PDB file of C-alpha atoms and ligand atoms in Angstrom:
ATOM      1  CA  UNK A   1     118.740  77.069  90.288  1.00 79.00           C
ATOM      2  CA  UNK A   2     119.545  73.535  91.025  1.00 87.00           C
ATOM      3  CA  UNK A   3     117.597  70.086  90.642  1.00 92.00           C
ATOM      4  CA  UNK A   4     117.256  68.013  93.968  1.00 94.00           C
ATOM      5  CA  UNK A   5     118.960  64.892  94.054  1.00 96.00           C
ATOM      6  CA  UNK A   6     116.289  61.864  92.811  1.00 97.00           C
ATOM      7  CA  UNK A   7     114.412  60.352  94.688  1.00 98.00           C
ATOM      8  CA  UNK A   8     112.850  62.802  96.509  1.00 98.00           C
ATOM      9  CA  UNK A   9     110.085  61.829  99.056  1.00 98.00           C
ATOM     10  CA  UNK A  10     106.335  62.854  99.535  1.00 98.00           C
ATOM     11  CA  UNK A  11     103.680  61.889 101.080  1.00 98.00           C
ATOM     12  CA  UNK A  12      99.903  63.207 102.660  1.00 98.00           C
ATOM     13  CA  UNK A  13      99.349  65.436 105.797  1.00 97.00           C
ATOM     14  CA  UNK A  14      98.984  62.347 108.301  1.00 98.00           C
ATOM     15  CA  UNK A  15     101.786  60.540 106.841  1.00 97.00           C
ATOM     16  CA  UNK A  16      99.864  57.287 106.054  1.00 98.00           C
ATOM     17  CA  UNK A  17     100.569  57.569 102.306  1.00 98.00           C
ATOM     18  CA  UNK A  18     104.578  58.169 101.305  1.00 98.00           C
ATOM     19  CA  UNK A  19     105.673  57.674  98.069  1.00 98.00           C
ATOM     20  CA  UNK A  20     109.232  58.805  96.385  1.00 98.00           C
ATOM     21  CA  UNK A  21     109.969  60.827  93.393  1.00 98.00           C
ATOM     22  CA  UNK A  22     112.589  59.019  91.147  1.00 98.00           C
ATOM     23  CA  UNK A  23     113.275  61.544  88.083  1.00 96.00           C
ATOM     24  CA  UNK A  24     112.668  65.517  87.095  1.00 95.00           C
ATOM     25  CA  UNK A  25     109.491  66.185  86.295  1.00 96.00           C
ATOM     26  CA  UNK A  26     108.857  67.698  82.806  1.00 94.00           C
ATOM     27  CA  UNK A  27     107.541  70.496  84.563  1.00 93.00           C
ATOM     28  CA  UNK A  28     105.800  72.561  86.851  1.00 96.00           C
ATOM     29  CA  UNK A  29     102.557  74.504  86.787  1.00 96.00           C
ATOM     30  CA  UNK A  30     100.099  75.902  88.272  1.00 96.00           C
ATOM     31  CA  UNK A  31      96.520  75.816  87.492  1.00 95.00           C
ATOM     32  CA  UNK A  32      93.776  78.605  87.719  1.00 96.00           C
ATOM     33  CA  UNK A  33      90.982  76.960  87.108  1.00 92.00           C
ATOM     34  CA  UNK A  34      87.887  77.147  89.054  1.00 91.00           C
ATOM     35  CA  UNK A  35      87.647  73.471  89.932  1.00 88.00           C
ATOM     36  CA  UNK A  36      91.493  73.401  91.287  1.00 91.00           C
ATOM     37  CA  UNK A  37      90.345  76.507  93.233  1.00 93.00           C
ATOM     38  CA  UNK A  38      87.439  74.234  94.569  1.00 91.00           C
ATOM     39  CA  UNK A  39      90.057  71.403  95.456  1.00 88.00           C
ATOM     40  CA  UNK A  40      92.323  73.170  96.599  1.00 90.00           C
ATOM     41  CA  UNK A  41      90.389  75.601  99.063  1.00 92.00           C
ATOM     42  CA  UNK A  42      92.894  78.443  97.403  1.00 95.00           C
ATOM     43  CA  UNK A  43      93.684  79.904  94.655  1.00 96.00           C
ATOM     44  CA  UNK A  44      95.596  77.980  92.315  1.00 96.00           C
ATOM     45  CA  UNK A  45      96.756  74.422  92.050  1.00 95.00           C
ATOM     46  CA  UNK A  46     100.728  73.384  92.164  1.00 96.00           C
ATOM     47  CA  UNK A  47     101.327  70.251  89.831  1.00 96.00           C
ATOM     48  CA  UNK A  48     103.673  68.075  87.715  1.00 96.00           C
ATOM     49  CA  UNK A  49     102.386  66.177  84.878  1.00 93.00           C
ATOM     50  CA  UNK A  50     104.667  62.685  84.990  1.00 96.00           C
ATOM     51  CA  UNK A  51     105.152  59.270  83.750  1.00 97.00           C
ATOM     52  CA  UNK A  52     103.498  56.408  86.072  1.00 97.00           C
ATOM     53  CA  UNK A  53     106.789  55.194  86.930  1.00 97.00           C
ATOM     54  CA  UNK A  54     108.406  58.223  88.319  1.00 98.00           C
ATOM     55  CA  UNK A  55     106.093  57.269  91.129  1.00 98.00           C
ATOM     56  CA  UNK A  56     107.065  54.768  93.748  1.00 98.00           C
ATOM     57  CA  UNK A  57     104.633  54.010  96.743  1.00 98.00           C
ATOM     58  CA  UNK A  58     106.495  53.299  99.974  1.00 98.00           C
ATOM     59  CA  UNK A  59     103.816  53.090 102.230  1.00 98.00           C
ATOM     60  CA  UNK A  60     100.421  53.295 102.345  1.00 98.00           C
ATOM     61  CA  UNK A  61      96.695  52.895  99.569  1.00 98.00           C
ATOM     62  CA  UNK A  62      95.184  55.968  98.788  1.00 98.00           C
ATOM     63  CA  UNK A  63      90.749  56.122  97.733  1.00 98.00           C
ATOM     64  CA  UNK A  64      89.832  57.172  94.609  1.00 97.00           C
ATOM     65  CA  UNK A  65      87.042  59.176  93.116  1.00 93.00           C
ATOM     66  CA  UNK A  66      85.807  60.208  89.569  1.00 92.00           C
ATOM     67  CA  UNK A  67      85.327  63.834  89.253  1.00 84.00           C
ATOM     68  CA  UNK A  68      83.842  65.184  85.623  1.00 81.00           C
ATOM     69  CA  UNK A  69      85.688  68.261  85.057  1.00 70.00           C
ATOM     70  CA  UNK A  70      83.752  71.442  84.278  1.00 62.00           C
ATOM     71  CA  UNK A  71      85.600  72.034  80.937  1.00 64.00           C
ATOM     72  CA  UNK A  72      86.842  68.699  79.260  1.00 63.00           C
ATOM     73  CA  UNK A  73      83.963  66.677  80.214  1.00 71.00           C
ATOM     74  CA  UNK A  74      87.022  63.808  80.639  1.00 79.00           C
ATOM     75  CA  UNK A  75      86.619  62.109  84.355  1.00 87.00           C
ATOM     76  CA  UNK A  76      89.290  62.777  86.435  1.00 88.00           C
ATOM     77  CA  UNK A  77      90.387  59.684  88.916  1.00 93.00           C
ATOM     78  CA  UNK A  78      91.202  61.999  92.137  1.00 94.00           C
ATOM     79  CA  UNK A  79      93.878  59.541  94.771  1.00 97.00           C
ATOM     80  CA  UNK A  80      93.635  60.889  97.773  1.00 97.00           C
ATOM     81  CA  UNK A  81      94.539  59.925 101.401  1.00 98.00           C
ATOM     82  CA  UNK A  82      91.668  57.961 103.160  1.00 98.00           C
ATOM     83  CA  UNK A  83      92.366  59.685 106.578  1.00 98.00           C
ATOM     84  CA  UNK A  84      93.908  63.034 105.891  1.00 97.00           C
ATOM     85  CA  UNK A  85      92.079  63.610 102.562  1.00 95.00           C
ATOM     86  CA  UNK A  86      94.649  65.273 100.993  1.00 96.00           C
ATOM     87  CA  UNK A  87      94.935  64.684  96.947  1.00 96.00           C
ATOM     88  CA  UNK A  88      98.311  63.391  96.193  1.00 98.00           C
ATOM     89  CA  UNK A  89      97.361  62.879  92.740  1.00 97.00           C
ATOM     90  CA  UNK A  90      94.993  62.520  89.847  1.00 95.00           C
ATOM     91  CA  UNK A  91      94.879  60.351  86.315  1.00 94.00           C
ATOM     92  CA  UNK A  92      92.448  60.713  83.350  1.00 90.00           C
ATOM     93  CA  UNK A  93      92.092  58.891  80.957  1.00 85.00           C
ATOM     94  CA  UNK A  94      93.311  61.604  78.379  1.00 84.00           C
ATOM     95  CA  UNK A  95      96.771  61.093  79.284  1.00 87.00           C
ATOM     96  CA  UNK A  96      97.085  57.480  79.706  1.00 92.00           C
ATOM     97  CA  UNK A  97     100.624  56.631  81.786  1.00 96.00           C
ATOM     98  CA  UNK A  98     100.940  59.530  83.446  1.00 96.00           C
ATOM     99  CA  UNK A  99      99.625  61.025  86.304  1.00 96.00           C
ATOM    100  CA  UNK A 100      99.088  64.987  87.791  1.00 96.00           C
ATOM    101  CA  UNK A 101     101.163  64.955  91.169  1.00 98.00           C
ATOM    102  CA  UNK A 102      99.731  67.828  93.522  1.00 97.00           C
ATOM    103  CA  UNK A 103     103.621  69.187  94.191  1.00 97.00           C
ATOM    104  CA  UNK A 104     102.560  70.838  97.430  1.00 96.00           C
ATOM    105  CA  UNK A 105     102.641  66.994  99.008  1.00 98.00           C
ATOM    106  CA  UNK A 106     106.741  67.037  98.281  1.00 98.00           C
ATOM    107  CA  UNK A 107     108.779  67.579 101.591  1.00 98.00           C
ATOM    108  CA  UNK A 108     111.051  69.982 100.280  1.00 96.00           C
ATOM    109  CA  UNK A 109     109.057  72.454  97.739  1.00 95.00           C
ATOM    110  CA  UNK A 110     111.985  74.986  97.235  1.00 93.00           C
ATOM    111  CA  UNK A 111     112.811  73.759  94.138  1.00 93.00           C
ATOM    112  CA  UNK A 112     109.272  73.943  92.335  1.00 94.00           C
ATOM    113  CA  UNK A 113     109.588  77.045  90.488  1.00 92.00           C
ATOM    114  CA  UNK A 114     106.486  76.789  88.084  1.00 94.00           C
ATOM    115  CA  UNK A 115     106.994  77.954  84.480  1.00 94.00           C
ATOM    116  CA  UNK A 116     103.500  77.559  83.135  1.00 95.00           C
ATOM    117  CA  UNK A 117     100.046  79.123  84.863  1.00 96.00           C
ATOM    118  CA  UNK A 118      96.911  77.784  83.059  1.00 95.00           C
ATOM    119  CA  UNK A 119      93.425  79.315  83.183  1.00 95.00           C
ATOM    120  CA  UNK A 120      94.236  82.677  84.034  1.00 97.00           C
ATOM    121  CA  UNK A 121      91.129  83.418  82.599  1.00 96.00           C
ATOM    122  CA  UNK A 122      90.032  82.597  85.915  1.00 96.00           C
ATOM    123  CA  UNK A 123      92.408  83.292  88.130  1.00 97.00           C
ATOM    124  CA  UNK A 124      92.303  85.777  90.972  1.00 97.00           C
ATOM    125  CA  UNK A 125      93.286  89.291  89.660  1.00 96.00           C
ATOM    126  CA  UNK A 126      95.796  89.384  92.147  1.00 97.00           C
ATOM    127  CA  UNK A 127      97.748  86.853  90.688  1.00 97.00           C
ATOM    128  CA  UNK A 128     100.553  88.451  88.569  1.00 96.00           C
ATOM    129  CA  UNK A 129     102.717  86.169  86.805  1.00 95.00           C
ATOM    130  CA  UNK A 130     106.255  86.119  87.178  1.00 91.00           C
ATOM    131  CA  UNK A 131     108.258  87.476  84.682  1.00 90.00           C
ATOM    132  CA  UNK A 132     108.821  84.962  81.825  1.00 89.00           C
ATOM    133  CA  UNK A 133     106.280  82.729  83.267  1.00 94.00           C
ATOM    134  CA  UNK A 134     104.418  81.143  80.092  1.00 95.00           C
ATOM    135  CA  UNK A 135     100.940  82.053  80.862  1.00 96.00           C
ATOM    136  CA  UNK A 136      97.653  80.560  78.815  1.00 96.00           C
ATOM    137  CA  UNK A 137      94.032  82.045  78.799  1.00 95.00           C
ATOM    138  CA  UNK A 138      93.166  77.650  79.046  1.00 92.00           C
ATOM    139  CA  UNK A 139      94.204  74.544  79.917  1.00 88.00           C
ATOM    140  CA  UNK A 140      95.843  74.261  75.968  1.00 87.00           C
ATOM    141  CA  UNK A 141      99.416  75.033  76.697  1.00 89.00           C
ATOM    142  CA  UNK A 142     102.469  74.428  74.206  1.00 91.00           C
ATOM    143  CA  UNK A 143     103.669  72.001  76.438  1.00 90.00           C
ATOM    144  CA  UNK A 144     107.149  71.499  74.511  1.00 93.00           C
ATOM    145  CA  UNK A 145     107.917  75.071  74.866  1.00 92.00           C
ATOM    146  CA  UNK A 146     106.532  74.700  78.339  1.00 92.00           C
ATOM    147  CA  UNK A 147     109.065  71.881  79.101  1.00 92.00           C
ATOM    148  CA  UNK A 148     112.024  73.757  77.934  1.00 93.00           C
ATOM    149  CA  UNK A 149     111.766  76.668  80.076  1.00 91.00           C
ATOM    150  CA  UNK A 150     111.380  74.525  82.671  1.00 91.00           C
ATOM    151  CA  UNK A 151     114.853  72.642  81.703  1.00 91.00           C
ATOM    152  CA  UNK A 152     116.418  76.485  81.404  1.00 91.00           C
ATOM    153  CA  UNK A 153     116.166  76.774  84.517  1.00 89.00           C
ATOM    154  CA  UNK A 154     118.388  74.502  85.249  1.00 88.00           C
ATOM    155  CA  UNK A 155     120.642  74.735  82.680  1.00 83.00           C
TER     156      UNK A 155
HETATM  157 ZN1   ZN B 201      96.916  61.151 105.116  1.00 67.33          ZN
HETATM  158 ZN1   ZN B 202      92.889  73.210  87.246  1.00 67.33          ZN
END
């Protein structure tokens, strides 16, 4: 499997908010839980957990809204797209510099082959895990073995 070349762009369904991607994320996962179901109108979530800066705006503001989430009890800052209201992204203040990226809002999602799947104690029963996919009952994954299956990937 290979990396894209960085930057890679992004943006919302309407195209008012772009933004650019300017490194590998540590990773990508996707999330089970029943509140990502809820904002998600599916299943599961698709995300990247990155550094602030990996994050370049080209165009556009996005509205924000707190959301207290169901497990943590930490409020979640949702950004999301005024018109379109799609969520590009989310900060809290538990991991301060970094910010969730919903990875469905890349253009090119071929690459985004997620190594992690958290809450599958709520997850459909459908949902089988790949093989070798790290998989974790909560949101408390070992997110440096996490990382480096990502980087096998690659490798
Ligand atoms: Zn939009
Ligand atoms: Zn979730």
């Amino acid at each position: 499997m290979k990396l894209p070349q960085f930057p890679v762009g992004g943006g919302c369904a309407c195209g008012q908010f772009l933004y650019r991607l300017k490194a590998a994320p540590p990773l990508v996962y996707t999330c089970h839980c029943t509140d990502c179901q809820t904002l998600s109108t599916s299943a599961f979530t698709l995300s990247m957990t990155i550094p602030e800066e990996s994050l370049e705006v080209v165009r556009g503001t996005l509205r924000t809204w707190a959301r207290t989430t169901t497990e943590s009890g930490v409020p979640q800052i949702a950004h999301e797209c005024p018109t379109c209201g799609v969520r590009v992204f989310s900060k809290t203040a538990r991991t301060p510099g970094r910010l969730t990226l919903r990875a469905g809002t890349l253009d090119d999602t071929r690459w985004l082959y997620p190594v992690v799947a958290l809450w599958m104690k709520s997850a459909q029963p459908w949902f089988i895990p790949p093989a070798g996919m790290l998989t974790y009952e909560r949101g408390d994954a070992d997110w440096a073995a996490a990382s480096a299956a990502w980087r096998a990937q690659f490798e």
